[in-house]
Coordinates of C-alpha atoms and ligand atoms in Angstrom, one line a residue:
M106 CA -24.9 -74.3 -7.5
G107 CA -28.7 -74.2 -8.5
K108 CA -30.1 -72.1 -11.3
A109 CA -31.7 -69.6 -9.0
T110 CA -28.5 -69.1 -7.1
V111 CA -26.6 -68.5 -10.3
V112 CA -29.2 -65.9 -11.4
V113 CA -29.1 -64.2 -8.1
G114 CA -25.3 -64.4 -8.1
C115 CA -25.2 -62.8 -11.6
A116 CA -27.6 -60.1 -10.5
V117 CA -25.5 -59.3 -7.5
A118 CA -22.4 -59.3 -9.6
V119 CA -24.0 -57.0 -12.1
A120 CA -25.2 -54.7 -9.3
V121 CA -21.8 -54.6 -7.8
G122 CA -20.3 -54.0 -11.2
L123 CA -22.7 -51.1 -11.8
A124 CA -22.0 -49.5 -8.4
A125 CA -18.3 -49.8 -9.0
A126 CA -18.7 -48.2 -12.4
V127 CA -20.7 -45.3 -10.8
V128 CA -18.0 -44.8 -8.2
V129 CA -15.3 -44.9 -10.8
R130 CA -17.2 -42.5 -13.1
R131 CA -17.8 -40.2 -10.1
R132 CA -14.2 -40.4 -9.1
M133 CA -13.1 -39.7 -12.7
K134 CA -15.5 -36.7 -12.8
K135 CA -14.1 -35.5 -9.5
E136 CA -10.6 -36.0 -10.7
G137 CA -11.5 -34.2 -13.9
K138 CA -12.8 -31.3 -11.9
W139 CA -9.7 -31.5 -9.8
G140 CA -7.5 -31.5 -12.9
K141 CA -9.4 -28.5 -14.1
A142 CA -8.8 -26.7 -10.8
M143 CA -5.1 -27.5 -11.0
G144 CA -5.2 -26.3 -14.6
I145 CA -6.6 -22.9 -13.5
L146 CA -3.9 -22.7 -10.7
K147 CA -1.1 -23.6 -13.1
E148 CA -2.2 -21.1 -15.7
F149 CA -2.5 -18.3 -13.1
E150 CA 0.9 -19.1 -11.8
E151 CA 2.4 -18.9 -15.3
K152 CA 0.8 -15.6 -16.0
C153 CA 2.0 -14.2 -12.7
A154 CA 5.6 -15.2 -13.3
T155 CA 8.3 -12.6 -12.5
P156 CA 11.6 -13.9 -13.7
V157 CA 14.6 -11.6 -13.1
A158 CA 14.7 -10.5 -16.7
K159 CA 11.1 -9.3 -16.5
L160 CA 11.8 -7.5 -13.2
K161 CA 14.7 -5.7 -14.8
Q162 CA 12.5 -4.5 -17.6
V163 CA 10.0 -3.3 -15.1
A164 CA 12.7 -1.4 -13.2
D165 CA 14.0 0.2 -16.4
A166 CA 10.5 1.2 -17.4
M167 CA 10.1 2.8 -13.9
T168 CA 13.4 4.8 -14.4
V169 CA 12.2 6.0 -17.8
E170 CA 8.9 7.1 -16.3
M171 CA 10.7 9.0 -13.5
H172 CA 12.8 10.9 -16.1
A173 CA 9.7 11.8 -18.1
G174 CA 7.9 12.9 -14.9
L175 CA 10.6 15.3 -13.9
A176 CA 10.5 16.9 -17.4
S177 CA 6.9 17.3 -18.2
E178 CA 4.4 19.6 -16.5
G179 CA 1.2 18.2 -15.1
K180 CA 2.6 14.7 -14.8
S181 CA 3.7 12.8 -11.7
P182 CA 6.1 12.9 -10.0
I183 CA 5.2 15.9 -8.0
W184 CA 7.7 18.1 -6.2
V185 CA 7.7 19.4 -2.7
F186 CA 10.2 21.4 -0.7
Y187 CA 12.8 19.6 1.2
L188 CA 13.0 19.5 5.0
Q189 CA 15.7 22.1 5.7
H190 CA 15.7 22.6 9.5
S191 CA 16.1 20.2 12.3
D192 CA 16.2 22.7 15.2
E193 CA 12.5 23.7 15.4
E194 CA 10.9 24.3 18.8
G195 CA 7.3 24.3 20.0
V196 CA 4.1 22.2 19.7
Y197 CA 3.0 21.0 16.3
Y198 CA 0.2 18.9 15.1
A199 CA -0.1 16.3 12.3
L200 CA -3.1 14.8 10.7
D201 CA -2.7 11.7 8.7
L202 CA -5.4 10.8 6.2
G203 CA -4.7 8.0 3.8
G204 CA -7.0 5.1 4.4
T205 CA -9.8 3.8 6.4
N206 CA -8.2 5.0 9.6
F207 CA -6.7 8.4 10.3
R208 CA -4.4 9.5 12.9
V209 CA -3.9 12.8 14.8
L210 CA -0.6 13.5 16.4
R211 CA 0.8 16.2 18.7
V212 CA 4.6 16.7 19.2
Q213 CA 6.7 18.9 21.3
L214 CA 10.0 19.8 19.7
G215 CA 12.7 20.9 22.0
G216 CA 14.8 23.0 19.6
K217 CA 18.5 22.7 18.5
G218 CA 20.1 19.5 19.7
V219 CA 17.1 18.4 21.7
G220 CA 14.7 17.0 19.1
L221 CA 11.4 15.4 19.9
V222 CA 10.4 15.9 23.6
N223 CA 6.8 14.6 23.8
Q224 CA 4.4 13.0 21.4
E225 CA 0.9 11.7 21.6
F226 CA -1.5 10.4 19.0
T227 CA -5.0 9.1 18.6
E228 CA -6.6 7.1 15.8
A229 CA -10.1 7.0 14.5
S230 CA -11.7 5.2 11.6
I231 CA -13.6 6.8 8.8
P232 CA -17.2 5.6 8.6
P233 CA -17.5 3.8 5.3
N234 CA -20.3 6.2 4.1
L235 CA -18.0 9.1 4.4
M236 CA -15.5 7.5 2.0
T237 CA -18.0 7.9 -0.8
G238 CA -20.0 10.9 0.5
T239 CA -19.4 14.6 0.2
S240 CA -16.4 16.8 0.8
D241 CA -18.1 18.7 3.6
A242 CA -19.1 15.5 5.4
L243 CA -15.6 14.1 5.3
F244 CA -13.6 17.2 6.2
E245 CA -16.0 18.2 9.0
Y246 CA -15.8 14.8 10.5
I247 CA -12.0 14.9 10.5
A248 CA -11.9 18.5 11.8
A249 CA -14.2 17.5 14.7
E250 CA -11.9 14.6 15.7
L251 CA -8.9 16.9 15.4
A252 CA -10.7 19.5 17.6
K253 CA -11.4 16.9 20.3
F254 CA -7.7 15.9 20.3
V255 CA -6.6 19.6 20.6
A256 CA -8.9 20.1 23.5
Q257 CA -6.9 17.4 25.4
E258 CA -3.6 19.2 25.1
G259 CA -1.7 19.0 28.4
P260 CA 0.5 21.7 30.0
E261 CA 3.7 19.9 28.8
Y262 CA 2.9 21.2 25.3
K263 CA 3.9 24.8 25.1
L264 CA 2.6 27.0 22.5
P265 CA 4.4 30.3 22.4
P266 CA 2.1 33.2 23.2
G267 CA 0.3 34.9 20.4
R268 CA 0.8 31.9 18.1
Q269 CA -1.8 29.9 16.2
R270 CA -1.4 26.1 16.3
E271 CA 0.2 24.7 13.2
L272 CA -0.6 21.4 11.4
G273 CA 1.2 19.2 9.0
F274 CA -1.5 17.6 6.9
T275 CA -0.5 14.2 5.5
F276 CA -3.0 13.6 2.7
S277 CA -2.0 10.3 1.0
F278 CA -3.8 10.5 -2.3
P279 CA -2.5 11.9 -5.7
V280 CA -2.3 15.7 -5.4
M281 CA -0.9 18.3 -7.7
Q282 CA 0.9 20.3 -5.2
T283 CA 0.8 24.0 -6.0
S284 CA 2.8 25.2 -2.9
I285 CA 3.8 23.7 0.5
T286 CA 0.3 24.7 1.8
S287 CA -1.9 23.9 -1.2
G288 CA -2.6 21.1 -3.6
T289 CA -5.5 19.9 -5.7
L290 CA -6.7 16.3 -5.6
L291 CA -6.1 14.6 -8.9
R292 CA -8.0 11.4 -8.2
W293 CA -9.0 9.3 -5.3
T294 CA -7.5 5.8 -4.6
K295 CA -7.9 3.1 -2.0
G296 CA -11.7 2.9 -2.1
F297 CA -12.4 6.6 -1.6
S298 CA -14.6 8.3 -4.1
I299 CA -15.9 11.7 -3.3
D300 CA -16.4 13.5 -6.5
D301 CA -16.7 17.1 -5.2
V302 CA -13.1 17.0 -3.8
V303 CA -11.5 16.1 -7.1
G304 CA -9.9 19.2 -8.6
Q305 CA -10.2 21.1 -5.3
D306 CA -7.5 22.3 -3.0
V307 CA -7.6 19.9 -0.1
V308 CA -6.0 22.3 2.4
A309 CA -8.8 24.8 1.6
Q310 CA -11.4 22.1 2.3
L311 CA -9.9 21.2 5.6
S312 CA -9.3 24.8 6.6
K313 CA -13.0 25.6 5.8
A314 CA -14.1 22.8 8.1
M315 CA -11.7 23.8 10.9
Q316 CA -13.0 27.4 10.7
K317 CA -16.6 26.2 10.8
L318 CA -15.9 24.4 14.1
G319 CA -13.9 27.4 15.5
L320 CA -10.7 25.4 15.6
D321 CA -7.9 28.0 15.6
M322 CA -5.3 26.1 13.7
C323 CA -3.6 26.5 10.3
V324 CA -2.0 24.1 7.8
S325 CA 1.7 24.8 7.4
A326 CA 2.6 21.9 5.3
L327 CA 0.7 19.6 3.0
V328 CA 2.5 16.3 2.5
N329 CA 2.1 12.9 1.1
D330 CA 2.8 9.9 3.5
T331 CA 5.9 9.0 1.5
V332 CA 7.2 12.5 1.9
G333 CA 6.4 12.5 5.6
T334 CA 8.1 9.1 6.1
L335 CA 11.2 10.4 4.2
A336 CA 11.3 13.6 6.3
G337 CA 10.7 11.7 9.6
G338 CA 13.3 9.0 8.6
R339 CA 15.9 11.7 7.6
Y340 CA 15.4 13.5 10.9
N341 CA 16.9 10.5 12.7
N342 CA 19.3 9.3 10.0
K343 CA 20.9 11.5 7.3
D344 CA 21.4 8.4 5.1
V345 CA 17.7 8.1 4.4
V346 CA 17.2 9.0 0.7
A347 CA 14.0 7.3 -0.2
A348 CA 10.7 6.2 1.4
V349 CA 8.4 3.4 0.3
I350 CA 4.9 2.8 1.6
L351 CA 3.5 -0.7 1.2
G352 CA 0.1 -0.7 3.0
T353 CA -3.4 -0.3 1.7
G354 CA -1.9 1.6 -1.2
S355 CA 1.6 2.0 -2.4
N356 CA 3.9 4.8 -3.3
A357 CA 7.5 6.0 -3.1
A358 CA 9.4 9.3 -2.6
Y359 CA 13.1 10.0 -3.0
V360 CA 15.6 12.9 -2.8
E361 CA 16.4 14.5 -6.1
R362 CA 18.8 17.3 -6.9
A363 CA 16.9 20.4 -7.9
Q364 CA 19.1 20.8 -11.1
A365 CA 17.9 17.4 -12.3
I366 CA 14.3 18.5 -12.4
P367 CA 13.7 20.3 -15.8
K368 CA 10.2 21.4 -14.8
W369 CA 11.3 23.0 -11.5
H370 CA 11.9 26.7 -12.0
G371 CA 11.7 27.9 -8.4
P372 CA 14.4 28.5 -5.9
S373 CA 15.6 25.6 -3.7
K374 CA 17.7 26.6 -0.7
S375 CA 19.3 23.2 -0.1
G376 CA 19.6 22.1 -3.7
D377 CA 17.6 19.0 -2.8
M378 CA 13.9 18.3 -3.4
V379 CA 11.7 15.4 -2.3
I380 CA 9.9 13.8 -5.2
N381 CA 6.6 12.1 -4.5
M382 CA 6.6 9.6 -7.3
E383 CA 3.0 8.4 -7.1
W384 CA 4.3 5.1 -8.4
G385 CA 1.0 3.4 -7.7
N386 CA -0.1 4.8 -11.0
F387 CA 2.8 3.3 -12.9
R388 CA 1.9 0.9 -15.7
S389 CA 4.0 -0.9 -18.3
S390 CA 3.6 -3.6 -20.9
H391 CA 6.1 -5.6 -18.8
L392 CA 3.8 -5.9 -15.9
P393 CA 2.5 -9.5 -15.7
L394 CA -1.2 -8.7 -15.7
T395 CA -3.8 -11.5 -15.7
D396 CA -7.5 -11.6 -16.7
Y397 CA -8.3 -11.4 -13.0
D398 CA -6.4 -8.1 -12.7
H399 CA -8.1 -6.7 -15.7
A400 CA -11.5 -7.6 -14.4
M401 CA -10.8 -6.2 -11.0
D402 CA -9.6 -3.0 -12.5
A403 CA -12.6 -2.7 -14.9
E404 CA -15.1 -3.3 -12.2
G405 CA -13.5 -1.1 -9.5
L406 CA -13.9 2.5 -8.5
N407 CA -11.0 3.9 -10.5
P408 CA -10.7 1.8 -13.7
G409 CA -7.5 2.3 -15.6
D410 CA -5.7 4.0 -12.7
Q411 CA -3.2 2.7 -10.2
I412 CA -2.4 -0.4 -12.1
Y413 CA 0.9 -1.1 -10.3
E414 CA -0.7 -0.4 -7.0
K415 CA -3.4 -2.9 -7.8
M416 CA -0.8 -5.6 -8.2
I417 CA 1.4 -4.9 -5.2
S418 CA -0.7 -3.3 -2.4
G419 CA -2.7 -4.6 0.5
M420 CA -6.1 -3.4 -0.7
Y421 CA -6.0 -5.7 -3.7
L422 CA -4.1 -8.9 -3.0
G423 CA -7.0 -10.6 -1.2
E424 CA -9.4 -9.5 -3.9
I425 CA -7.3 -11.1 -6.7
I426 CA -7.3 -14.4 -4.8
R427 CA -11.0 -14.2 -4.3
R428 CA -11.5 -13.8 -8.0
V429 CA -9.4 -16.9 -8.8
L430 CA -11.2 -18.9 -6.1
L431 CA -14.6 -17.8 -7.5
R432 CA -13.6 -19.1 -11.0
M433 CA -12.5 -22.4 -9.5
A434 CA -15.8 -22.7 -7.5
V435 CA -17.9 -22.0 -10.6
E436 CA -16.0 -24.1 -13.1
T437 CA -14.7 -26.9 -11.0
A438 CA -17.0 -27.0 -8.0
I439 CA -14.0 -27.2 -5.6
F440 CA -16.4 -26.1 -2.8
G441 CA -19.3 -28.4 -3.8
D442 CA -22.1 -28.1 -6.2
T443 CA -23.3 -24.6 -5.1
V444 CA -21.0 -21.6 -5.3
P445 CA -20.6 -20.2 -1.8
P446 CA -22.5 -16.9 -1.9
K447 CA -19.9 -15.0 0.2
L448 CA -17.3 -15.8 -2.4
K449 CA -19.2 -13.6 -4.8
E450 CA -18.8 -10.5 -2.7
P451 CA -16.0 -8.1 -4.0
F452 CA -13.3 -7.4 -1.4
V453 CA -14.7 -9.7 1.2
L454 CA -11.4 -11.5 1.4
R455 CA -8.9 -9.0 2.9
T456 CA -5.2 -9.2 2.7
P457 CA -4.8 -9.7 6.5
D458 CA -6.9 -12.9 6.0
T459 CA -4.8 -14.1 3.1
S460 CA -1.7 -13.3 5.0
A461 CA -2.9 -15.4 7.9
M462 CA -3.7 -18.3 5.6
H463 CA -0.3 -18.0 3.8
H464 CA 1.5 -18.2 7.1
D465 CA -0.4 -21.2 8.4
A466 CA 2.2 -23.7 9.6
S467 CA -0.2 -26.3 11.0
S468 CA 0.0 -29.7 9.2
D469 CA -3.8 -29.8 8.6
L470 CA -4.0 -26.0 7.7
K471 CA -6.3 -25.2 10.5
V472 CA -6.0 -21.4 10.0
V473 CA -7.0 -21.8 6.4
D474 CA -10.0 -23.9 7.5
N475 CA -11.0 -21.3 10.1
K476 CA -10.6 -18.3 7.8
L477 CA -12.7 -20.1 5.1
K478 CA -15.5 -20.6 7.7
E479 CA -15.2 -17.2 9.2
V480 CA -14.8 -15.0 6.1
L481 CA -16.3 -17.0 3.3
E482 CA -18.7 -19.2 5.2
I483 CA -17.2 -22.4 3.6
S484 CA -16.8 -25.5 5.7
N485 CA -15.7 -29.1 5.2
T486 CA -12.9 -28.4 2.8
S487 CA -10.4 -31.1 2.1
L488 CA -6.7 -30.7 2.8
R489 CA -5.9 -30.5 -0.8
V490 CA -8.3 -27.7 -1.4
R491 CA -6.8 -25.8 1.5
K492 CA -3.4 -26.4 0.0
I493 CA -4.5 -24.8 -3.3
I494 CA -5.6 -21.7 -1.3
V495 CA -2.2 -21.4 0.3
E496 CA -0.6 -21.8 -3.1
L497 CA -2.8 -19.0 -4.5
C498 CA -1.8 -16.7 -1.6
N499 CA 1.8 -17.5 -2.3
I500 CA 1.5 -16.7 -6.1
V501 CA -0.2 -13.4 -5.5
A502 CA 2.1 -12.3 -2.6
T503 CA 5.2 -13.4 -4.5
R504 CA 4.3 -11.5 -7.6
G505 CA 3.5 -8.3 -5.6
A506 CA 6.7 -8.5 -3.5
R507 CA 8.9 -9.1 -6.5
L508 CA 7.3 -6.3 -8.5
A509 CA 7.7 -3.9 -5.5
A510 CA 11.4 -4.9 -5.4
A511 CA 11.6 -4.1 -9.1
G512 CA 10.1 -0.6 -8.4
I513 CA 12.8 -0.1 -5.7
L514 CA 15.5 -1.1 -8.2
G515 CA 14.0 1.5 -10.6
V516 CA 14.4 4.2 -7.9
L517 CA 17.9 3.2 -7.0
K518 CA 18.9 3.3 -10.6
K519 CA 17.5 6.8 -10.9
M520 CA 19.6 7.8 -7.9
G521 CA 22.7 6.1 -9.2
R522 CA 22.7 3.8 -6.2
D523 CA 22.3 0.5 -8.0
T524 CA 26.0 0.0 -8.4
L525 CA 29.0 0.6 -6.1
K526 CA 31.5 3.2 -6.9
D527 CA 35.2 2.5 -6.1
G528 CA 35.8 2.9 -2.4
D529 CA 32.2 3.9 -1.8
Q530 CA 31.2 3.1 1.8
Q531 CA 28.0 5.1 1.6
K532 CA 24.8 3.5 2.9
T533 CA 21.5 3.9 1.1
V534 CA 18.7 3.9 3.6
I535 CA 15.1 3.4 2.5
A536 CA 12.5 4.2 5.1
M537 CA 9.7 1.7 4.7
D538 CA 6.2 1.9 6.2
G539 CA 2.8 0.3 5.8
G540 CA 0.9 -2.6 7.2
L541 CA 1.6 -4.9 4.3
Y542 CA 5.3 -4.7 4.8
E543 CA 5.1 -4.7 8.5
H544 CA 2.7 -7.6 9.1
Y545 CA 3.0 -9.8 6.0
T546 CA 6.3 -11.5 6.7
E547 CA 6.3 -13.8 3.6
F548 CA 5.8 -10.6 1.5
S549 CA 8.6 -8.6 3.1
K550 CA 11.0 -11.5 3.1
C551 CA 10.4 -12.1 -0.6
L552 CA 10.8 -8.4 -1.3
E553 CA 14.2 -8.3 0.4
N554 CA 15.4 -11.5 -1.2
T555 CA 14.3 -10.3 -4.6
L556 CA 16.2 -7.0 -4.1
E557 CA 19.3 -8.9 -3.3
E558 CA 18.8 -11.1 -6.4
L559 CA 18.4 -8.0 -8.5
L560 CA 21.3 -6.0 -7.1
G561 CA 23.8 -8.7 -6.3
E562 CA 25.1 -9.4 -2.8
D563 CA 27.7 -6.6 -2.6
V564 CA 25.4 -3.7 -3.6
F565 CA 22.6 -5.2 -1.5
K566 CA 24.9 -4.9 1.5
S567 CA 24.9 -1.1 1.0
I568 CA 21.1 -0.9 1.1
V569 CA 19.3 -0.7 4.4
I570 CA 15.6 -1.0 4.6
E571 CA 14.5 0.7 7.8
H572 CA 11.1 0.2 9.2
A573 CA 9.7 3.6 9.9
N574 CA 7.0 3.2 12.5
D575 CA 4.6 6.1 11.9
G576 CA 7.4 8.1 10.4
S577 CA 4.9 9.9 8.2
G578 CA 3.0 11.6 11.2
I579 CA 6.2 12.8 12.8
G580 CA 7.6 13.8 9.5
A581 CA 4.5 15.9 8.7
A582 CA 4.8 17.7 12.1
L583 CA 8.5 18.3 11.4
L584 CA 7.6 19.7 8.0
A585 CA 5.0 21.9 9.5
A586 CA 7.6 23.2 11.9
S587 CA 10.2 23.8 9.2
H588 CA 7.7 25.6 7.1
S589 CA 6.1 27.5 10.0
K590 CA 4.6 30.8 9.0
Y591 CA 6.4 32.3 12.1
L592 CA 9.8 31.2 10.7
E593 CA 9.0 33.0 7.5
D594 CA 8.1 36.1 9.5
Q595 CA 11.5 36.0 11.1
S596 CA 13.5 35.6 7.9
Ligands
BGC241 C1 -1.8 7.1 -3.0 C2 -0.5 7.7 -2.6 C3 -0.1 7.2 -1.2 C4 -0.1 5.7 -1.3 C5 0.3 5.0 0.1 C6 -1.7 5.6 -2.9 O1 -3.0 5.1 -3.2 O2 -2.1 7.5 -4.4 O3 -0.5 9.1 -2.5 O4 1.2 7.6 -0.9 O5 -1.4 5.2 -1.6 O6 -0.6 5.5 1.1

């Protein structure tokens, strides 16, 4: 080999060596970033852990809160009268306001032994600007939709002559109920924020709007969706003793003996009351809160409120995942050198999207890939990045579902239904509603498995979770019927 060849050979060797070094350095850097991303994931997973011992502490804290709430005035839970009749007759309406959609329902009750004869409903969405606008704008919009629906009432619905139409108003926000037909809004939840309703009687606001439109209808019952679900469930099955909503927001209601409520001084004909727990506002030092939860709470519309709801309900699961992904994007560039702008938008990642990603059974995680493109405008992700995303969905859904199961255990404890008494064959039926429970299979499966883990196999067999499809609308109409002003006239 000549001198020149040797020199060239050396130069090539040096160049190859340098290029290899660059590749190795890049790979190390990439691996370093990757390691960091995995570190963020691992840390998040650890902070979200919900071992059985912790869940039991959460359940106990929930039971303690329930006792405190029954004793002290001005504190949730909030009472309402219990459904006493099941033989009402006539046409009744229900209006269900509790999220971005609201429903209006019409039922014809056939009287003793006949039950529900006809029912119809319509659904409309609330324009986003009305969720943060004024009281008049919101209630007038709702009253107008209600009026349209009433105008379509067919001849099969029979309103006895001389009677005004009656409405069960399901208003699914925290209300201090002052009677069956009045209650003041304590605070908004689920993305609503209309200052001039807070502290006002919501029935008065709706009635004013109905009057303005000349809609001849009165509110006979103001109910929460949990209470409506419980009443609707109990109409069909007497073993229903509690209702849980797992949807955009979350809450539970259960049947309590009137004597067990120190702050209740009024009469109770049946001896039973329905307690609307407003469990979404529960908080405890045992809740596994992470920095992401704290930041979401602090930057949201209602900081400091609804802490439990923010860990378990549909409005928030996607947002928690978005926050973890954003941190990974900023600190570890998992989506490349620029942080995807969409990822910076609060609440852009909705729980139905994360649910779809979590349930992606394809080997190359095609659904995840599509959702990333469609919702976050991120393309060209590697399979391992997509796997991280599925893992994040799993962590957040598992924490939420297990904590929801702990809440149910707390309620069962308060009702003395967390153990079996000798020879006890009694079933405890929980009416369950809400899109999160209905559509997020991994979530509902995990909730039920966790409940079994907490209760043990035998007690778990005595618990039935019954999916109540729109139980709250029918329940509200039934409550309107059982609290009809015409019944009071007769008694
Ligand atoms: C509200 C409750 C409601 C629950 C489920 C919560 O945000 O405070 O009143 O029952 O959502 O809709």
